[in-house]
PDB file of C-alpha atoms in Angstrom:
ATOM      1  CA  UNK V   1       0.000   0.000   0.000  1.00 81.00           C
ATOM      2  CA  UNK V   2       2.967   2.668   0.568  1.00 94.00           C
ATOM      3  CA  UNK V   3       6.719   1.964   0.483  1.00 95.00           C
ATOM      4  CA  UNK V   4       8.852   4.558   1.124  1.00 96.00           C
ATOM      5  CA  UNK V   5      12.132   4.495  -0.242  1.00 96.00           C
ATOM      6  CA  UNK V   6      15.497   6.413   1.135  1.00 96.00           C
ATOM      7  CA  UNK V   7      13.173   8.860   1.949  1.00 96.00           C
ATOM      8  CA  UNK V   8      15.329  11.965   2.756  1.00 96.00           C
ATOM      9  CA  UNK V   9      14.585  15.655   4.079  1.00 96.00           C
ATOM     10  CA  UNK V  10      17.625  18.398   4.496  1.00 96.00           C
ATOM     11  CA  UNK V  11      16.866  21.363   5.634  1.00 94.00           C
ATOM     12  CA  UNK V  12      20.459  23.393   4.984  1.00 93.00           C
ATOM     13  CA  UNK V  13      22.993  21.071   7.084  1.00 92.00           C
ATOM     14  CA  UNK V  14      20.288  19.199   8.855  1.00 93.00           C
ATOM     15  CA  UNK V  15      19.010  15.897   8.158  1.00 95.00           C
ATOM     16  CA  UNK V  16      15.379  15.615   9.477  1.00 95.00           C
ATOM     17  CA  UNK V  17      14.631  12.454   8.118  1.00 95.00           C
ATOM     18  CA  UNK V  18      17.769  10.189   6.440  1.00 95.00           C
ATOM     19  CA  UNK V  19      17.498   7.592   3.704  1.00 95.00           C
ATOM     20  CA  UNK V  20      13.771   5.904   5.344  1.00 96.00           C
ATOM     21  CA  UNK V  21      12.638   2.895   4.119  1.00 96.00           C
ATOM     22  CA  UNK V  22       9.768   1.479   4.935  1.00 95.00           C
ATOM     23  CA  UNK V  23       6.552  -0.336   3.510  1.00 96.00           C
ATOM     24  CA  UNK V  24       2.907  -0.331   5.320  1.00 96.00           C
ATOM     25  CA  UNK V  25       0.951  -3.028   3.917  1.00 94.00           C
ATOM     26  CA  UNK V  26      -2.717  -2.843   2.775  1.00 92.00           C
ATOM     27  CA  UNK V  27      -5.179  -2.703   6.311  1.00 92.00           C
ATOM     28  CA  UNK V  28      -2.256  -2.190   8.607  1.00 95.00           C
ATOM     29  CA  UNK V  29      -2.463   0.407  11.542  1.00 94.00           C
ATOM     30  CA  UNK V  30       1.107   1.047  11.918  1.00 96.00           C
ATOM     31  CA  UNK V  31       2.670   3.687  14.144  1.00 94.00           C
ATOM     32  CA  UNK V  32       6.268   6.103  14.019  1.00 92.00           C
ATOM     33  CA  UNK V  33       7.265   5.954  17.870  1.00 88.00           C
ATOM     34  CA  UNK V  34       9.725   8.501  18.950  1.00 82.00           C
ATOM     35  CA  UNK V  35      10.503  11.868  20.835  1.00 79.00           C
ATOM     36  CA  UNK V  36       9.779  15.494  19.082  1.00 79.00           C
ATOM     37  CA  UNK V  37      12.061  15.953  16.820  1.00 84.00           C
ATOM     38  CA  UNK V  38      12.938  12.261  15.854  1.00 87.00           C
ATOM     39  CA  UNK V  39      11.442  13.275  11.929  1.00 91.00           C
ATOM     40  CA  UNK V  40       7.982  11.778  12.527  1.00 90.00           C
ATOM     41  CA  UNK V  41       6.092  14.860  11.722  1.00 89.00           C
ATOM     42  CA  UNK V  42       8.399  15.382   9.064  1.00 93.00           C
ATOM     43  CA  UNK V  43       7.812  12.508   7.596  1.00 93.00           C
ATOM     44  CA  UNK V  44       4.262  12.589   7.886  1.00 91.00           C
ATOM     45  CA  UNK V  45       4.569  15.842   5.728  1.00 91.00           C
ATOM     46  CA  UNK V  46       6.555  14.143   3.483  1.00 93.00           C
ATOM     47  CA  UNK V  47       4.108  11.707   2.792  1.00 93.00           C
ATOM     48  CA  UNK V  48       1.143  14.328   2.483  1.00 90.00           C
ATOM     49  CA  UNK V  49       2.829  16.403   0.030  1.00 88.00           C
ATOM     50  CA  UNK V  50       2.799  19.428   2.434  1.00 89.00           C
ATOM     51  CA  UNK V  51       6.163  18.806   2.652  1.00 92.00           C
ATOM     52  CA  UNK V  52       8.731  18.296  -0.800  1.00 92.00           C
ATOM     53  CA  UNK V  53      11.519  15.511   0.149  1.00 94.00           C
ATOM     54  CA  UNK V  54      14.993  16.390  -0.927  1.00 95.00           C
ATOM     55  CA  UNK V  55      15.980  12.636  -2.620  1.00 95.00           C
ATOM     56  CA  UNK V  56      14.101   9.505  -2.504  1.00 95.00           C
ATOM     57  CA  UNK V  57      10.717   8.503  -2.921  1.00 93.00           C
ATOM     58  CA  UNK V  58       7.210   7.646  -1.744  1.00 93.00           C
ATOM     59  CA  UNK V  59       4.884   4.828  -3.393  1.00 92.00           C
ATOM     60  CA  UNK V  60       1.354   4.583  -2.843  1.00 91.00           C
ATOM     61  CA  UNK V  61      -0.518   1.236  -4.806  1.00 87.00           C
ATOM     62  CA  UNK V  62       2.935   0.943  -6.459  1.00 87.00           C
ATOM     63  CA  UNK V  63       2.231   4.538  -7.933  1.00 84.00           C
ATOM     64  CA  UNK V  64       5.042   6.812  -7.865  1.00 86.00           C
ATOM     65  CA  UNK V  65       4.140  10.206  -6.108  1.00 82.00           C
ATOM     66  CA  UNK V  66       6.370  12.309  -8.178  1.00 77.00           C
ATOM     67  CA  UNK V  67       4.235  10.676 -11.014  1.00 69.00           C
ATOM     68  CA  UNK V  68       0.398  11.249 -10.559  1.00 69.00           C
ATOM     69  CA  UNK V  69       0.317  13.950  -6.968  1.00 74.00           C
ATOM     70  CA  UNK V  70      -3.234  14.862  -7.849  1.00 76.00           C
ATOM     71  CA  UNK V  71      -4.268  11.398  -8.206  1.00 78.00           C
ATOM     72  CA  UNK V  72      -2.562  10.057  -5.318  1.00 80.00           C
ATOM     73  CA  UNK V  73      -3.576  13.255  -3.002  1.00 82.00           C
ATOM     74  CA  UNK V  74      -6.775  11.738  -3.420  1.00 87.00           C
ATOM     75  CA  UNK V  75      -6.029   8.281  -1.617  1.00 90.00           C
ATOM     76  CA  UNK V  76      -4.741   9.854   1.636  1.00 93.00           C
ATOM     77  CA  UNK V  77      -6.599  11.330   4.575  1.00 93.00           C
ATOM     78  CA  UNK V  78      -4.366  13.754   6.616  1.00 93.00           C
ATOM     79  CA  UNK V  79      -4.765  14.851  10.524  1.00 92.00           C
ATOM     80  CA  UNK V  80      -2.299  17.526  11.116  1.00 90.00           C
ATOM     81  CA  UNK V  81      -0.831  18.078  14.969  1.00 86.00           C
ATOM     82  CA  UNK V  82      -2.007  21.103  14.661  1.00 88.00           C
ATOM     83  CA  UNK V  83      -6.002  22.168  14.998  1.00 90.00           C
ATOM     84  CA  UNK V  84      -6.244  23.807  11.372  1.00 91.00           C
ATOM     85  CA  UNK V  85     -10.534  23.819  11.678  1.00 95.00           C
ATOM     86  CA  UNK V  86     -12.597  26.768  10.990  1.00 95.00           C
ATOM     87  CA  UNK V  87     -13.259  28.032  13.989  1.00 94.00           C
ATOM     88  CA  UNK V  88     -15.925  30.029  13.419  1.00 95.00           C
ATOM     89  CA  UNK V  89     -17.708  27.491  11.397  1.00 97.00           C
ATOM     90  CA  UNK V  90     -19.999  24.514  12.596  1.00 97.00           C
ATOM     91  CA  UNK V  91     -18.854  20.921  12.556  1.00 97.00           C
ATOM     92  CA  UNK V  92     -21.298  20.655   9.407  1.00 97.00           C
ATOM     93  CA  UNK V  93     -20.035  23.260   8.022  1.00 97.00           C
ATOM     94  CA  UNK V  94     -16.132  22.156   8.216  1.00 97.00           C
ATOM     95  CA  UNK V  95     -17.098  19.338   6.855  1.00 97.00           C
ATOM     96  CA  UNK V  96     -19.320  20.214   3.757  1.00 96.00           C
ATOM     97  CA  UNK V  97     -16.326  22.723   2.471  1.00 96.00           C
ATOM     98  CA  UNK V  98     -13.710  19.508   2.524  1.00 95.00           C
ATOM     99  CA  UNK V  99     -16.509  17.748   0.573  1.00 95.00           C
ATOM    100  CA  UNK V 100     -16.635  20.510  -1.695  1.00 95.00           C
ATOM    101  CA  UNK V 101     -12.630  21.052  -2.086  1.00 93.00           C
ATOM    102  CA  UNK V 102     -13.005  17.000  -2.920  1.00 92.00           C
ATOM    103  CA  UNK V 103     -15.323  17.827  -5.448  1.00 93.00           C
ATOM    104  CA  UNK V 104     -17.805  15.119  -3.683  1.00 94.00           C
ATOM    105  CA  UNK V 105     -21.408  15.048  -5.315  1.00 95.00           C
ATOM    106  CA  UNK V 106     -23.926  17.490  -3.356  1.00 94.00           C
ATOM    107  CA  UNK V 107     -26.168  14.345  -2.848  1.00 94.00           C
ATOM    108  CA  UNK V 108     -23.097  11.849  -1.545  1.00 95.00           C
ATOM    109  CA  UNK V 109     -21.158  14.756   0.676  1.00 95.00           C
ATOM    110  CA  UNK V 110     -24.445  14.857   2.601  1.00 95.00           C
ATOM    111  CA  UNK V 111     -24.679  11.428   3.292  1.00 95.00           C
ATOM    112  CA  UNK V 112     -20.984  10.757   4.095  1.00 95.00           C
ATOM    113  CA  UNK V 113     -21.237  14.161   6.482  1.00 96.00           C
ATOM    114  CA  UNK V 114     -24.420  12.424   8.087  1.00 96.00           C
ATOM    115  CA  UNK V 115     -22.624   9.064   8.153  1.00 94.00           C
ATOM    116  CA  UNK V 116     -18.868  10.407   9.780  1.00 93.00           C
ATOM    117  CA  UNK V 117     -20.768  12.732  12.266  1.00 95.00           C
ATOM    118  CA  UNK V 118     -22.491   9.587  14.060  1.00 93.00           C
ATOM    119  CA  UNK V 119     -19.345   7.562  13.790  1.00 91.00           C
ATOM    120  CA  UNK V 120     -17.120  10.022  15.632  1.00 91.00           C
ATOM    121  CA  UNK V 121     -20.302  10.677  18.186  1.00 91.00           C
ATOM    122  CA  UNK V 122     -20.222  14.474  16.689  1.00 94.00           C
ATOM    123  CA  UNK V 123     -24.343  14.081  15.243  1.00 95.00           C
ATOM    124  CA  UNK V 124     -26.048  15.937  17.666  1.00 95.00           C
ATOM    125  CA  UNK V 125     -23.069  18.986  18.238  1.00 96.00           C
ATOM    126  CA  UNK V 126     -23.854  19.543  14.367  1.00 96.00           C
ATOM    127  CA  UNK V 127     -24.638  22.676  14.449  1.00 97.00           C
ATOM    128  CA  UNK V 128     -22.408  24.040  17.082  1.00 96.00           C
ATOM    129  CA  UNK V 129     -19.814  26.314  16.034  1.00 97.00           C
ATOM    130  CA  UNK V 130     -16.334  24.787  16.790  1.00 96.00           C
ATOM    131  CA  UNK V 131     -15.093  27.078  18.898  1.00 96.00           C
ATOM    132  CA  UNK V 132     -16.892  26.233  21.250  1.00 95.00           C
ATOM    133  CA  UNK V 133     -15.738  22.565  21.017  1.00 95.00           C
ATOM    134  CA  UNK V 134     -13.675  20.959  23.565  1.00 91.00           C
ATOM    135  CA  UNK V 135      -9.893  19.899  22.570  1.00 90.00           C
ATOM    136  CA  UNK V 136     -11.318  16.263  22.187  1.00 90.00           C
ATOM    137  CA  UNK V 137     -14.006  17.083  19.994  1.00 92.00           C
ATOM    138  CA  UNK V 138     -11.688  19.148  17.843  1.00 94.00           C
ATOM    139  CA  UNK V 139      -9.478  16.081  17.568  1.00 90.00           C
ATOM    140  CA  UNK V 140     -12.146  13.931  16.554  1.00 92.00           C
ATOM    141  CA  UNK V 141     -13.709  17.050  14.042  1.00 95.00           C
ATOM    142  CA  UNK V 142     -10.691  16.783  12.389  1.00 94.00           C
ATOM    143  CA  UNK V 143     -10.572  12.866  12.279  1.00 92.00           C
ATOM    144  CA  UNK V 144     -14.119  12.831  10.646  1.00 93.00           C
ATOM    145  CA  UNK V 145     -13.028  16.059   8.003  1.00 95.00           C
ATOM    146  CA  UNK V 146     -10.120  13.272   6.937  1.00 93.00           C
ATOM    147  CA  UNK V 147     -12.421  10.732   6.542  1.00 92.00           C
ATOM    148  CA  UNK V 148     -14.836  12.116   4.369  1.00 93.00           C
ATOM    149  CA  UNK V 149     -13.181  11.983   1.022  1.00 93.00           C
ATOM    150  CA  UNK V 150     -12.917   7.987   1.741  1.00 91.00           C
ATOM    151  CA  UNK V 151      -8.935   7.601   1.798  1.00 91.00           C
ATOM    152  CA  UNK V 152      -6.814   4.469   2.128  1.00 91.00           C
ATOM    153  CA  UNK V 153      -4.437   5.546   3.703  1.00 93.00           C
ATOM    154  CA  UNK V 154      -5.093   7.638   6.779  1.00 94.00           C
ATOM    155  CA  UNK V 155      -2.043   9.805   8.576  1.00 94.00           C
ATOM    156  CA  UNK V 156      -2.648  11.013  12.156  1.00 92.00           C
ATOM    157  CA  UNK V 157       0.232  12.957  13.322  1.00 90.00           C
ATOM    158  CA  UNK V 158      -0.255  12.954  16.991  1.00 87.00           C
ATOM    159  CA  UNK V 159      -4.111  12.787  17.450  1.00 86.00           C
ATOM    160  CA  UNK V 160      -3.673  12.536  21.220  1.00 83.00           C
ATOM    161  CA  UNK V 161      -1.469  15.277  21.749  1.00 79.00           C
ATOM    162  CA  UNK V 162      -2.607  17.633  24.394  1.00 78.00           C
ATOM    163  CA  UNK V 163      -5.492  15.424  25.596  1.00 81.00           C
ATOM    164  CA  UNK V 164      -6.533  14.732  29.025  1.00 82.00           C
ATOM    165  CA  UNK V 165      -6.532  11.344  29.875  1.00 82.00           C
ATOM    166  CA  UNK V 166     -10.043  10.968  29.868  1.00 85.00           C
ATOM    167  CA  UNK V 167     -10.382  12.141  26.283  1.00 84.00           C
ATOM    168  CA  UNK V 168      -6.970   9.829  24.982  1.00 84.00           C
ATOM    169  CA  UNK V 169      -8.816   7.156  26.085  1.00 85.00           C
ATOM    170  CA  UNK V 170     -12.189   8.038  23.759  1.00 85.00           C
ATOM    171  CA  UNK V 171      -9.761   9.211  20.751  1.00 84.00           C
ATOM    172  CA  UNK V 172      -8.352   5.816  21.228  1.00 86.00           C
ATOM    173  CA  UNK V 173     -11.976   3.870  20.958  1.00 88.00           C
ATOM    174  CA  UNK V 174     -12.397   5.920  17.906  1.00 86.00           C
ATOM    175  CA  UNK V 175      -9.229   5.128  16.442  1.00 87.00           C
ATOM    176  CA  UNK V 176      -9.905   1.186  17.648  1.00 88.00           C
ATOM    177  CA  UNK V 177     -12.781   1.584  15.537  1.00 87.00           C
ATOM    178  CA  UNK V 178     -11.034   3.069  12.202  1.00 85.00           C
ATOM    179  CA  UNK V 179      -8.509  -0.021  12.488  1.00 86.00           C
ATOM    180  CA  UNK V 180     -11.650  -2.903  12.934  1.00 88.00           C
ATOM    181  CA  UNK V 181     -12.504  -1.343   9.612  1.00 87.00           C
ATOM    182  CA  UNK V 182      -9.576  -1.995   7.774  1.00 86.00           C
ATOM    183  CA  UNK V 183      -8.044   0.897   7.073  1.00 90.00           C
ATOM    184  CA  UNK V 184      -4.656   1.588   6.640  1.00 94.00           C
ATOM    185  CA  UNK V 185      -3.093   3.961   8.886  1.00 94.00           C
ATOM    186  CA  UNK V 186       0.138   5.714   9.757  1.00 95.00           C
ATOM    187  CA  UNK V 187       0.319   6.378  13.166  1.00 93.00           C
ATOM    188  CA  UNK V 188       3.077   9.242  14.718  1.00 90.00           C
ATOM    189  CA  UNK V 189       2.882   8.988  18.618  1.00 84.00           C
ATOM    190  CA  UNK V 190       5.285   9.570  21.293  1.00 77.00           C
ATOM    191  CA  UNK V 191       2.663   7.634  23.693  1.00 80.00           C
ATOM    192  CA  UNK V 192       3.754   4.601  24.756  1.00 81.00           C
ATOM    193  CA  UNK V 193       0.840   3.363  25.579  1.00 84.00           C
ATOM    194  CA  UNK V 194      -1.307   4.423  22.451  1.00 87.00           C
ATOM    195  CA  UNK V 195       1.110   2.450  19.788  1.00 88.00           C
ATOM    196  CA  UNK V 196       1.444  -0.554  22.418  1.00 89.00           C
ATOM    197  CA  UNK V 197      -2.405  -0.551  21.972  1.00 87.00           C
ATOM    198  CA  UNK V 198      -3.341   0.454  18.411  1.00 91.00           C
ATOM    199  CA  UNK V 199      -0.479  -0.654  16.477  1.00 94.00           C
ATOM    200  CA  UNK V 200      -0.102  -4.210  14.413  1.00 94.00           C
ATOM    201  CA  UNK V 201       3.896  -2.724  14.166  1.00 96.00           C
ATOM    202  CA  UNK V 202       5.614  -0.029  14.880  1.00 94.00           C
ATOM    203  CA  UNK V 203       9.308   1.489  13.748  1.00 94.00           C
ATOM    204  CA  UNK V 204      11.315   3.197  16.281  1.00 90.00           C
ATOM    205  CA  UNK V 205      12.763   6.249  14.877  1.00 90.00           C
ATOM    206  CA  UNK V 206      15.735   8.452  16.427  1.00 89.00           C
ATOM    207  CA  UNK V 207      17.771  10.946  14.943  1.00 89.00           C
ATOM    208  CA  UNK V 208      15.469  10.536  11.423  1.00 92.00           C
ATOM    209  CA  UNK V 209      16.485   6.980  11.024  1.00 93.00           C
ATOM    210  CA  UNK V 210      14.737   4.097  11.641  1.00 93.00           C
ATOM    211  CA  UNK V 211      16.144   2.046  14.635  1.00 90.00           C
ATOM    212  CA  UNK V 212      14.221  -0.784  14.850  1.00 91.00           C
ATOM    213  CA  UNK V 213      11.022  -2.361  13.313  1.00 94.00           C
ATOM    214  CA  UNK V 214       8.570  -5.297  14.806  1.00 95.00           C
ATOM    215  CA  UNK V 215       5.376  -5.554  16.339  1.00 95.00           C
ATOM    216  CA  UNK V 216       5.200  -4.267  19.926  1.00 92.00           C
ATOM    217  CA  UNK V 217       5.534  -7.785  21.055  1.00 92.00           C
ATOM    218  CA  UNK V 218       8.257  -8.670  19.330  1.00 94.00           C
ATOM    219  CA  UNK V 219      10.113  -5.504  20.353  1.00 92.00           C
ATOM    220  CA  UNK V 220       9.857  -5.989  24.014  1.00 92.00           C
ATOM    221  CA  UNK V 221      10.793  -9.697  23.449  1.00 92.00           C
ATOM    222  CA  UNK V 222      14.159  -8.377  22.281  1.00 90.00           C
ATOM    223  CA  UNK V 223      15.033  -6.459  25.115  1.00 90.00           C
ATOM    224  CA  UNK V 224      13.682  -8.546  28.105  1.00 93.00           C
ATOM    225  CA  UNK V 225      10.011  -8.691  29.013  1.00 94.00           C
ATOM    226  CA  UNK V 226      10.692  -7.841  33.139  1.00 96.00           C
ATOM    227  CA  UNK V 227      12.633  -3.840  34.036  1.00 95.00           C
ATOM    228  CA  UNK V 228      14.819  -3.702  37.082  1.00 96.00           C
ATOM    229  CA  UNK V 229      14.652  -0.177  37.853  1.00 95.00           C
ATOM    230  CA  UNK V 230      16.663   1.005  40.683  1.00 95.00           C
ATOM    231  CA  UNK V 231      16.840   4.423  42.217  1.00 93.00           C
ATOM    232  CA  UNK V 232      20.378   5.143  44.316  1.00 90.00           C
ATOM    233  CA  UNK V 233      22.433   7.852  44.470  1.00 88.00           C
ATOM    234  CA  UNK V 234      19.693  10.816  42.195  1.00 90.00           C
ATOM    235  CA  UNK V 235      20.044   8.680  39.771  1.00 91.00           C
ATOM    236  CA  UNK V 236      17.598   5.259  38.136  1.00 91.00           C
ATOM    237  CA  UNK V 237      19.242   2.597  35.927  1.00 91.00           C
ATOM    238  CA  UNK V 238      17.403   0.032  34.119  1.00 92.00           C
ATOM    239  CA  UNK V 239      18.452  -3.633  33.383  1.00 93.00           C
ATOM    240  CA  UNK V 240      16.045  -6.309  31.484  1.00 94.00           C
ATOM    241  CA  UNK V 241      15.359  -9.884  31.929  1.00 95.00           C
ATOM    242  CA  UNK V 242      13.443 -12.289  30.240  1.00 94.00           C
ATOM    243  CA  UNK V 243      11.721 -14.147  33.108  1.00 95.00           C
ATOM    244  CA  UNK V 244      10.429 -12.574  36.414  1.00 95.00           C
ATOM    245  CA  UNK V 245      12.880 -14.734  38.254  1.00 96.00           C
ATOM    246  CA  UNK V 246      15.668 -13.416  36.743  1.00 96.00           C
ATOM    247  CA  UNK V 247      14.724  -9.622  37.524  1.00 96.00           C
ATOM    248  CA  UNK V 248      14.254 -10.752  41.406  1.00 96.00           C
ATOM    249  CA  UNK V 249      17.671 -12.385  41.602  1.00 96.00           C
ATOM    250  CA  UNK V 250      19.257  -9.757  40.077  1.00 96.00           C
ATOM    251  CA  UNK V 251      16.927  -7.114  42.302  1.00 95.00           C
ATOM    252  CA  UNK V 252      18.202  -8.991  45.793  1.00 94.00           C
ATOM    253  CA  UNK V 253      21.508  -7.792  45.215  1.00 92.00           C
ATOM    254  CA  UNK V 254      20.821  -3.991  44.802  1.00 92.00           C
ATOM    255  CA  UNK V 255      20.538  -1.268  47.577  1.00 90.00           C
ATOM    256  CA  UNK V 256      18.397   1.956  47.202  1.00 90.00           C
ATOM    257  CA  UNK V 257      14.683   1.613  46.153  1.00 95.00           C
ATOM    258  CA  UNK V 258      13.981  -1.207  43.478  1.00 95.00           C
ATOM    259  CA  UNK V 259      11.151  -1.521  41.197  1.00 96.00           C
ATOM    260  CA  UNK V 260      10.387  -4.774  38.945  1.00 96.00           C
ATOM    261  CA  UNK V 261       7.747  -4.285  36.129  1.00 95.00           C
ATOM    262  CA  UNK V 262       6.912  -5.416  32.514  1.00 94.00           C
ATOM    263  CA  UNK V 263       8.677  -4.037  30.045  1.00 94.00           C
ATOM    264  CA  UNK V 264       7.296  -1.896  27.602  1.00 90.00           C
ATOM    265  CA  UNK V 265       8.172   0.433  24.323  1.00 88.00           C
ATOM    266  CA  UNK V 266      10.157   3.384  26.028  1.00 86.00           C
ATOM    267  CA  UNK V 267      11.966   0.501  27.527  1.00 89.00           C
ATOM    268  CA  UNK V 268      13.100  -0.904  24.352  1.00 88.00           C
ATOM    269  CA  UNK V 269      13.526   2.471  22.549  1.00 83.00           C
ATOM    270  CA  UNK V 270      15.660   3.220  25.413  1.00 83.00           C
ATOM    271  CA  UNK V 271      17.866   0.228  25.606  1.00 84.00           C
ATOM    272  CA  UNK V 272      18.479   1.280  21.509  1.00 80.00           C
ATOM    273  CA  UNK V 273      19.164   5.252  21.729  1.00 76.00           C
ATOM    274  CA  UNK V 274      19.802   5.987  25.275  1.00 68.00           C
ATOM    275  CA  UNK V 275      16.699   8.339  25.034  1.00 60.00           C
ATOM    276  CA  UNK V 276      13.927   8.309  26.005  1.00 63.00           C
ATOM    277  CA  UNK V 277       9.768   8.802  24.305  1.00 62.00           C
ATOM    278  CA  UNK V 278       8.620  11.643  26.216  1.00 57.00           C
ATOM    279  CA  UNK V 279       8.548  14.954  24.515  1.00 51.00           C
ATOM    280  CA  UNK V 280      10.737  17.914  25.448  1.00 47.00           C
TER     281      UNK V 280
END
C-alpha cells in the first residue's frame, strides 16, 4: 500500500529524516514511535505532500508520487498536529467545504457528512460552532473532516497530543474503531501506551532513522520482558530480563529503592538510543 524508499529531508545542514525505508501493507495500523524531533512529523509531511523531500521517494498502490500527486492526493486522509478547523464554522459546516474542495457530489457529501458525524459521536453537536468545542471534539472534528473523502491511507500525526486522559482514552476507541474497519493507517505517537495498543507494528525512529522495526511484542521480546529499575544515588538505571525470576535475583543484590515491572516500548527504545519517548 505505501513503500517509502530512502526517503530523505535536508533542511540546509540538517538531516530531518535520512534515507527511510519502509513499507505499510494494505489494512495495517502502523505507528512512528519517537521523541519530538525524531522526523515523525516530518515525515508525515513528506508523505502528504505538504512537505517536498529532498531525494528519494514515496509509493502509494505501487504509484510513484512524483508521477500522478493529484491522483494520489486523493487516496490519503491527513490529521495535522495542529487544529487547522474553521473556527468560526460549525462541525457541518467544516465538513461540507472539505466535501466541496473534494469535489464530492452534493447528494453523496451529505450522506458521508451524516454518516462520519455519528461515527465520531459528533451528530447531535452539528450545528455548534467549533469554537466552542472541547480539545477532544476538535481532535475527533478533524478525524471525521479526513475521513470524508474515503482515503486508504489515513495519517494522524499525533491525534492525542494535548489530551486529558479521559479524552486519549475516547480518541483511542475511535481510532480502535477506524482499524476494525480496515483501514490503513500511519500512526506518529510519542505515547507509549497508544502504539502498544493500536499498532499491528511499529518502527522506532531516532535521529530521522529508523532504529528498529517489529510488532510491539516482538520488540519488548528483544530487550527482556521484566525492568529492574533502581533508584540510588539521584540517579535510576534500568536492566532487562526475560523471566520474572531473573529480575528478582538480580533485584536482591541492589541497595536503594527497586522496582520490577513489565517491560514496555520506552523501555526498548531506550535500551536502543539511550533516550527516552517523552517529549521535550
Amino acid at each position: 500500500m505505501l513503500k517509502l524508499v530512502d526517503l530523505t529531508k535536508k533542511y540546509g545542514d540538517l538531516t530531518a529524516v535520512n534515507k527511510l525505508n519502509l513499507t505499510i501493507e494494505s489494512g495495517e495500523f502502523f505507528g512512528l514511535l519517537g521523541p519530538n524531533g525524531a522526523g515523525k512529523t516530518t515525515t508525515v509531511r513528506m508523505i502528504s505532500t505538504i512537505t517536498p523531500k529532498t531525494s528519494g521517494d514515496i509509493i502509494i498502490d505501487e504509484v510513484s508520487m512524483d508521477r500522478n500527486l493529484t491522483a494520489i492526493k486523493i487516496k490519503i486522509g491527513v490529521v495535522p498536529q495542529q487544529n487547522n478547523l474553521e473556527s468560526e464554522m460549525t462541525a457541518w459546516e467544516n465538513l461540507e467545504v472539505h466535501g466541496l474542495i473534494y469535489k464530492m457530489p452534493k447528494e453523496k457529501r451529505r450522506e458521508k457528512i451524516e454518516e462520519i458525524l455519528h461515527y465520531t459521536d459528533l451528530y447531535d453537536r452539528k450545528d455548534d460552532l467549533v469554537s466552542k468545542f472541547s480539545g477532544g471534539m476538535k481532535r475527533k472534528l478533524m478525524i471525521a473532516r479526513a475521513l470524508m473523502h474515503e482515503p486508504e491511507i489515513l495519517l494522524l500525526d499525533e491525534p492525542s497530543v494535548g489530551l486529558d486522559a479521559s479524552w486519549r482514552r475516547k480518541m483511542w476507541d475511535l481510532l480502535k474503531k477506524l482499524k476494525a474497519s480496515g483501514l490503513t493507517v500511519l500512526l506518529t505517537t510519542h505515547y507509549i501506551e497508544e502504539a502498544e495498543v493500536l499498532c499491528d507494528r511499529v518502527g522506532l525512529i531516532n535521529g530521522g532513522e529508523l532504529v528498529e522495526l517489529d510488532s510491539p511484542r516482538n520488540l519488548i521480546k528483544k530487550v527482556g520482558e521484566f525492568t529492574v529499575e533502581n533508584f540510588v544515588n539521584g540517579i535510576t538505571t534500568e536492566e532487562f530480563f526475560n523471566s520474572r525470576e531473573e529480575a528478582v535475583a538480580y533485584a536482591s543484590g541492589l541497595e536503594g529503592s527497586v522496582n520490577i515491572r513489565p517491560s514496555n516500548l520506552e523501555d526498548v527504545f531506550l535500551k536502543l538510543t539511550n533516550r527516552r519517548v517523552e517529549p521535550k
